[in-house]
GROMACS .gro file of C-alpha atoms in nm:
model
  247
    1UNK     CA    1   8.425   6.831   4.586
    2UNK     CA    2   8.600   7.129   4.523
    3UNK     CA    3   8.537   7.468   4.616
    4UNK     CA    4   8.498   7.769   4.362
    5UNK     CA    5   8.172   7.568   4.150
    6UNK     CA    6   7.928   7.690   3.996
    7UNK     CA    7   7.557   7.664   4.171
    8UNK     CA    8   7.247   7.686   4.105
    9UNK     CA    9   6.871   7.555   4.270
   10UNK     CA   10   6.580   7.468   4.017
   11UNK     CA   11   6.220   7.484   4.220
   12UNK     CA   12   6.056   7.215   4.065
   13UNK     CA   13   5.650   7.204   4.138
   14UNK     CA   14   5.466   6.868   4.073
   15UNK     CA   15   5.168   6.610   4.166
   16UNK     CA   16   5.429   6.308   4.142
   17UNK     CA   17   5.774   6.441   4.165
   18UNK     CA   18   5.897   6.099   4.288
   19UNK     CA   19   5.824   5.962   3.955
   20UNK     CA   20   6.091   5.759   3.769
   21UNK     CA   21   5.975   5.888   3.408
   22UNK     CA   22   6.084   6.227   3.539
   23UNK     CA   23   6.435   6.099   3.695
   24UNK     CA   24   6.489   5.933   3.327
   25UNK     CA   25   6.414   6.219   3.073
   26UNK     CA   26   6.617   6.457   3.233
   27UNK     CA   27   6.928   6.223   3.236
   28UNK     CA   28   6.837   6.194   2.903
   29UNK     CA   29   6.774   6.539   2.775
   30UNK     CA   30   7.094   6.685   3.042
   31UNK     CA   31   7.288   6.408   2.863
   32UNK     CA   32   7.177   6.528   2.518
   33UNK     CA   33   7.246   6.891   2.595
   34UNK     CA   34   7.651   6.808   2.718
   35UNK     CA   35   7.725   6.640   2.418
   36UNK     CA   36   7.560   6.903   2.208
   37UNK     CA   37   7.710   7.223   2.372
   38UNK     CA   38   8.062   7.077   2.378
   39UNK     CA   39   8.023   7.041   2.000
   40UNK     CA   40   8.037   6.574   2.068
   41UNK     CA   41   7.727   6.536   1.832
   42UNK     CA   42   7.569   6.745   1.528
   43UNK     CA   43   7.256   6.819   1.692
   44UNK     CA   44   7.048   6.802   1.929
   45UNK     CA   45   6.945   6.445   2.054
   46UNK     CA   46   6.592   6.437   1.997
   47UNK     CA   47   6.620   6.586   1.660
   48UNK     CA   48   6.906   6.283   1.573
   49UNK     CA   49   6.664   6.014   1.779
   50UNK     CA   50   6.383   6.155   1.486
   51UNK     CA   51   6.643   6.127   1.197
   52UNK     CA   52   6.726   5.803   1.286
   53UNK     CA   53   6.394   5.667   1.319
   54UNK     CA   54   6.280   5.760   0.960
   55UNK     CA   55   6.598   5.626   0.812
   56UNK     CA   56   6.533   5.320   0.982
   57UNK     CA   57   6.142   5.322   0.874
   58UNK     CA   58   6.300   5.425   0.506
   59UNK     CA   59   6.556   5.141   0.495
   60UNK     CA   60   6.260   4.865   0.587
   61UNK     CA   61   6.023   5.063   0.318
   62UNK     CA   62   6.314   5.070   0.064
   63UNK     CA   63   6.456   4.680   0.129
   64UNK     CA   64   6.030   4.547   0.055
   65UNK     CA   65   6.058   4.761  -0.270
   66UNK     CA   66   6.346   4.655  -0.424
   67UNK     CA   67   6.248   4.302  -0.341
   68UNK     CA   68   5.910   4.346  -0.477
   69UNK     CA   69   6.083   4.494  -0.824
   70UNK     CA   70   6.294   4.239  -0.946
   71UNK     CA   71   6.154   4.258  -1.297
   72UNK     CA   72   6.114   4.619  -1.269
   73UNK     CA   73   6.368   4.874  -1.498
   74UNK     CA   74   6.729   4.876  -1.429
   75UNK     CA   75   6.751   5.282  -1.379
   76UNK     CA   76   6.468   5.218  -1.114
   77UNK     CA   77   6.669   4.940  -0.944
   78UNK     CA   78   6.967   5.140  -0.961
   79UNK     CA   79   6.808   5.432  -0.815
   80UNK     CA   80   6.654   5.276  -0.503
   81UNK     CA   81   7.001   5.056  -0.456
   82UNK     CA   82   7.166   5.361  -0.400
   83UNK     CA   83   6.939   5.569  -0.237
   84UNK     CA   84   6.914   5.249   0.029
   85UNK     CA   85   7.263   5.244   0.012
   86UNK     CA   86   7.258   5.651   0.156
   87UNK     CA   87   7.005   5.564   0.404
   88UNK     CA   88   7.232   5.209   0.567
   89UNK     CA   89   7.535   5.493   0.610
   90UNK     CA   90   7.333   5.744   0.779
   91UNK     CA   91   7.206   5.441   0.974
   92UNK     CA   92   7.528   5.322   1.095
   93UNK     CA   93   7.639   5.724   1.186
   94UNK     CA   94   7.405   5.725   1.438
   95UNK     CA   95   7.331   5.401   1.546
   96UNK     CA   96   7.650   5.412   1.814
   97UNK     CA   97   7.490   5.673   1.960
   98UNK     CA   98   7.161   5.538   1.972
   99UNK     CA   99   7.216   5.245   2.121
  100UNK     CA  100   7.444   5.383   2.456
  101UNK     CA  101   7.189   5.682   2.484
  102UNK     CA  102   6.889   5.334   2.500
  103UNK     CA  103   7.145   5.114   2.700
  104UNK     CA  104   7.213   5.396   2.936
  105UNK     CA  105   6.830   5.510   3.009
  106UNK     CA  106   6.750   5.108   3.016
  107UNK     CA  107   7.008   5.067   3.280
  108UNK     CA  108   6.864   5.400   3.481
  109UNK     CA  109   6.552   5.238   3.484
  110UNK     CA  110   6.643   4.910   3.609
  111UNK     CA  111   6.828   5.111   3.871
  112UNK     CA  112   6.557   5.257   3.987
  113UNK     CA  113   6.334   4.957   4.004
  114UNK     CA  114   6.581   4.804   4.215
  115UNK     CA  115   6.678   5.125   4.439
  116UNK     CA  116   6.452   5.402   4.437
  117UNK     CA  117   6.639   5.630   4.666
  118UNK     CA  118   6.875   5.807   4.422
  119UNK     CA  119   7.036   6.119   4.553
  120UNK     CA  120   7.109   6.260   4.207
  121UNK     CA  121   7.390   6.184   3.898
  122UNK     CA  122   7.728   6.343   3.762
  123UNK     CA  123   7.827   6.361   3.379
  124UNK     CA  124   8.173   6.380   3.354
  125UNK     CA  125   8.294   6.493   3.027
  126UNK     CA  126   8.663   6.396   2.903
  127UNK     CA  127   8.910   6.136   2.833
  128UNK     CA  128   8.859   5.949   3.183
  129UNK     CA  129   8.690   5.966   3.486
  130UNK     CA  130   8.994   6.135   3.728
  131UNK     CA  131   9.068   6.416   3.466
  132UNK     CA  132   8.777   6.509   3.341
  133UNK     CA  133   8.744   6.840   3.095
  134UNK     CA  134   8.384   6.894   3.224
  135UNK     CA  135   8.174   6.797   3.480
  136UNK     CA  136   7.808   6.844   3.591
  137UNK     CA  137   7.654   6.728   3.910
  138UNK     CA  138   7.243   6.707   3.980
  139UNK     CA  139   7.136   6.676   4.341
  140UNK     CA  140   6.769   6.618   4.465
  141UNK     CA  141   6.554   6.652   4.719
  142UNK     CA  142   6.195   6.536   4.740
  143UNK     CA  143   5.982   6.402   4.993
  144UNK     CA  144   6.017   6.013   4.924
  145UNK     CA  145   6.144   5.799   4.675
  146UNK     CA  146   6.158   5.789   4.282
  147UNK     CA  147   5.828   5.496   4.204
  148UNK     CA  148   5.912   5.235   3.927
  149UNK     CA  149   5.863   5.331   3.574
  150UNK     CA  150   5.577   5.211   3.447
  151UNK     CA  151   5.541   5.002   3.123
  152UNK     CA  152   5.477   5.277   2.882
  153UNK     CA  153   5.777   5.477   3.076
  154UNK     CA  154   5.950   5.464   2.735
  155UNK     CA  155   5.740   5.727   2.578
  156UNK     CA  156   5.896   5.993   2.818
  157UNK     CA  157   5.851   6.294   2.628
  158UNK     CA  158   5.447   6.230   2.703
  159UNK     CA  159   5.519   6.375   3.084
  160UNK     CA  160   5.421   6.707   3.102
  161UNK     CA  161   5.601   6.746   3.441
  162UNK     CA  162   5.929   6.565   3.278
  163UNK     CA  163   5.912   6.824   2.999
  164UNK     CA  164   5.926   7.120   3.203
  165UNK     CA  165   6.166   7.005   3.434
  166UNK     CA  166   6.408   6.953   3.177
  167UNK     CA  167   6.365   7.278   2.992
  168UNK     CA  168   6.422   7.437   3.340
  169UNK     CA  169   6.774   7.267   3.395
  170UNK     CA  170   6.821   7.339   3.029
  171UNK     CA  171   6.809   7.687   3.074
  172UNK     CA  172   6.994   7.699   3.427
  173UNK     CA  173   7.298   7.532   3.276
  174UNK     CA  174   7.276   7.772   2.953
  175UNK     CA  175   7.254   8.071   3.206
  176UNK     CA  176   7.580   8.008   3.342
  177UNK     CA  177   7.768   7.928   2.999
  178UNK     CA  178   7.783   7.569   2.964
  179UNK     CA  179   7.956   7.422   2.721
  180UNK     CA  180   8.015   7.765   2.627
  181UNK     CA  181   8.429   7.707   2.558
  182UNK     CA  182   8.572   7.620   2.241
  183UNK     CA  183   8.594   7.256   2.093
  184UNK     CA  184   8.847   7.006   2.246
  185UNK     CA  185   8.833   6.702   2.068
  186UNK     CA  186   8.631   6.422   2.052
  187UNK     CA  187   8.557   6.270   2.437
  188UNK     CA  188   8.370   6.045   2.649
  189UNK     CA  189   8.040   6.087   2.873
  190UNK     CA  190   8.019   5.944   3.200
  191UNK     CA  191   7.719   5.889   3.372
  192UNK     CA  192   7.702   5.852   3.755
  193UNK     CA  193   7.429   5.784   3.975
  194UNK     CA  194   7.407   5.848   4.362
  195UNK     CA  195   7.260   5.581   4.490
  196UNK     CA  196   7.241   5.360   4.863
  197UNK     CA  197   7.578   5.131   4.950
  198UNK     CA  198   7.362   4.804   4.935
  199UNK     CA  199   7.256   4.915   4.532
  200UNK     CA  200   7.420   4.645   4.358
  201UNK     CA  201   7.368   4.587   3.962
  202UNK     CA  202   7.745   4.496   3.832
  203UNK     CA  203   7.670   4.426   3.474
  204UNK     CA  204   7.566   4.810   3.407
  205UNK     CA  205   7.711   5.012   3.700
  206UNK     CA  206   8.045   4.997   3.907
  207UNK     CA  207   8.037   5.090   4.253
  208UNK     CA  208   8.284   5.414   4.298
  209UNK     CA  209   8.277   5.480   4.674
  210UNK     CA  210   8.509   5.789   4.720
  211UNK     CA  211   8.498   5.906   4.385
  212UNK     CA  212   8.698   6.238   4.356
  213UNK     CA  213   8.816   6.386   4.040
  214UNK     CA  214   9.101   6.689   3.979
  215UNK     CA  215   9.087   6.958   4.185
  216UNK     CA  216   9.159   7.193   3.877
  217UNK     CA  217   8.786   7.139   3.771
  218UNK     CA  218   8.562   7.337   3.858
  219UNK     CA  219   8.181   7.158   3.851
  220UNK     CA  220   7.839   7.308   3.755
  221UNK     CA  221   7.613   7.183   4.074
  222UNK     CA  222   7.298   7.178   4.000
  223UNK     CA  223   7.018   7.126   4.267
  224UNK     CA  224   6.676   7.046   4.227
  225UNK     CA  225   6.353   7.067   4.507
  226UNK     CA  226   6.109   6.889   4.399
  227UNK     CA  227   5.747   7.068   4.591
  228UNK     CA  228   5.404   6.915   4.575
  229UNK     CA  229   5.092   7.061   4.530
  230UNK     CA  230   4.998   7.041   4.895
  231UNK     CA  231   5.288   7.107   5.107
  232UNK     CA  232   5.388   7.400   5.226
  233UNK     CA  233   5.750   7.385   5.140
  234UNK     CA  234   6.047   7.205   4.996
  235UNK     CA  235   6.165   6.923   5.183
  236UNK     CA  236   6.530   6.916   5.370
  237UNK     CA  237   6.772   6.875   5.157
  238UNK     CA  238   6.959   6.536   5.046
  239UNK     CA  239   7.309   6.510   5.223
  240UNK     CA  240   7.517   6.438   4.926
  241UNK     CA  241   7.840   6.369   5.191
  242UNK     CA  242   7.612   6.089   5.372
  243UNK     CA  243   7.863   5.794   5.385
  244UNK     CA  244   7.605   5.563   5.332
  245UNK     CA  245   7.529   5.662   4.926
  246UNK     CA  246   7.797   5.563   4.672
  247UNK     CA  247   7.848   5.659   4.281
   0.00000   0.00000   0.00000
């Protein structure tokens, strides 16, 4: 899009690089990574997906206890009360964020059910989508298309290959200083997905066919060849300028 970005290739070696699970944890954990390095949550996202799971087991625990001790001592009552009163705020911090990272990944996954041939996804970072402060682009190329998640795709830190992947990214884009700037306000994440003309899924994604943003931004690119076991080499490369594929 412009010239002047930052590159970089991540060799990616795997029995089933086509697989969806993959293609969904690393939108996750890339996702994850831009909001932490540019200071948009407190921590890392799987350490706030753990926090808010055992305030959420904590709140049910607390709620049966308090009903179960209605004849119980007042200081005892009091104590839980407020304690489950804590635990509902912490809740509500993070539940926002919980829910867009879960609607987003859903949403991915449907995508990819519906149109496996995804040519790679953009997080723009910043008050819109044609002046964005940040922006990060992830291209693939592999020798076929990304297979439907399976049912138990939720549980994607189980994927070996996913894991390493994403660690791989994570230290490309922390190589060349991202999110490395100061803080500059709170802002919002955009997730785009390259994906064939005829993909069509309105209630989660909106078609942007010549998407451009401001030339005064320079992107990270990030490209990723995805290499079998038994080939003997990385596969031509996806034409991100084919007019057929749309954001």
């Amino acid at each position: 899009m412009e010239d002047g970005s930052s590159s970089r290739v991540v060799e990616a070696s795997s029995s089933s690089p086509s697989s969806s699970s993959i293609l969904l944890h690393l939108i996750k954990e890339t996702l994850g990574f831009t909001l932490y390095m540019h200071h948009q949550i407190p921590s890392i996202l799987q350490h706030l997906e753990l926090e808010f799971t055992a305030l959420t087991s904590e709140c049910i625990s607390l709620e049966e206890l308090i009903a179960k001790q209605k004849e119980s001592r007042a200081s005892s009552q009091r104590k839980n009360l407020g304690r489950l009163r804590e635990v509902k705020h912490g809740i509500k911090q993070l539940e926002k964020l919980m829910n867009s990272v879960s609607s987003v990944i859903s949403a991915v996954e449907m995508m990819v059910n519906e149109i496996p041939q995804v040519g790679g996804f953009l997080l723009v970072l910043g008050g819109s989508l044609v002046r964005p402060l940040h922006v990060y682009e992830v291209s693939f190329s592999h020798d076929g298309e990304f297979s439907q998640c399976p049912k138990d795709c939720t549980s994607l830190t189980n994927n070996g290959s996913a894991e390493a992947l994403s660690r791989k990214v994570i230290r490309a884009l922390i190589s060349k200083d991202a999110g490395g700037d100061s803080f500059s306000g709170p802002a919002k994440l955009f997730v785009l997905i390259k994906a064939p003309c005829t993909f069509n899924l309105p209630l989660h994604f909106l078609p942007k066919r010549e998407f451009r943003y401001s030339r005064k931004i320079q992107p990270f690119r990030l490209h990723i060849k995805f290499q079998t076991d038994n080939s003997k080499g990385f596969p031509e490369t996806v034409d991100c300028s084919s007019n057929d594929m749309i954001w």
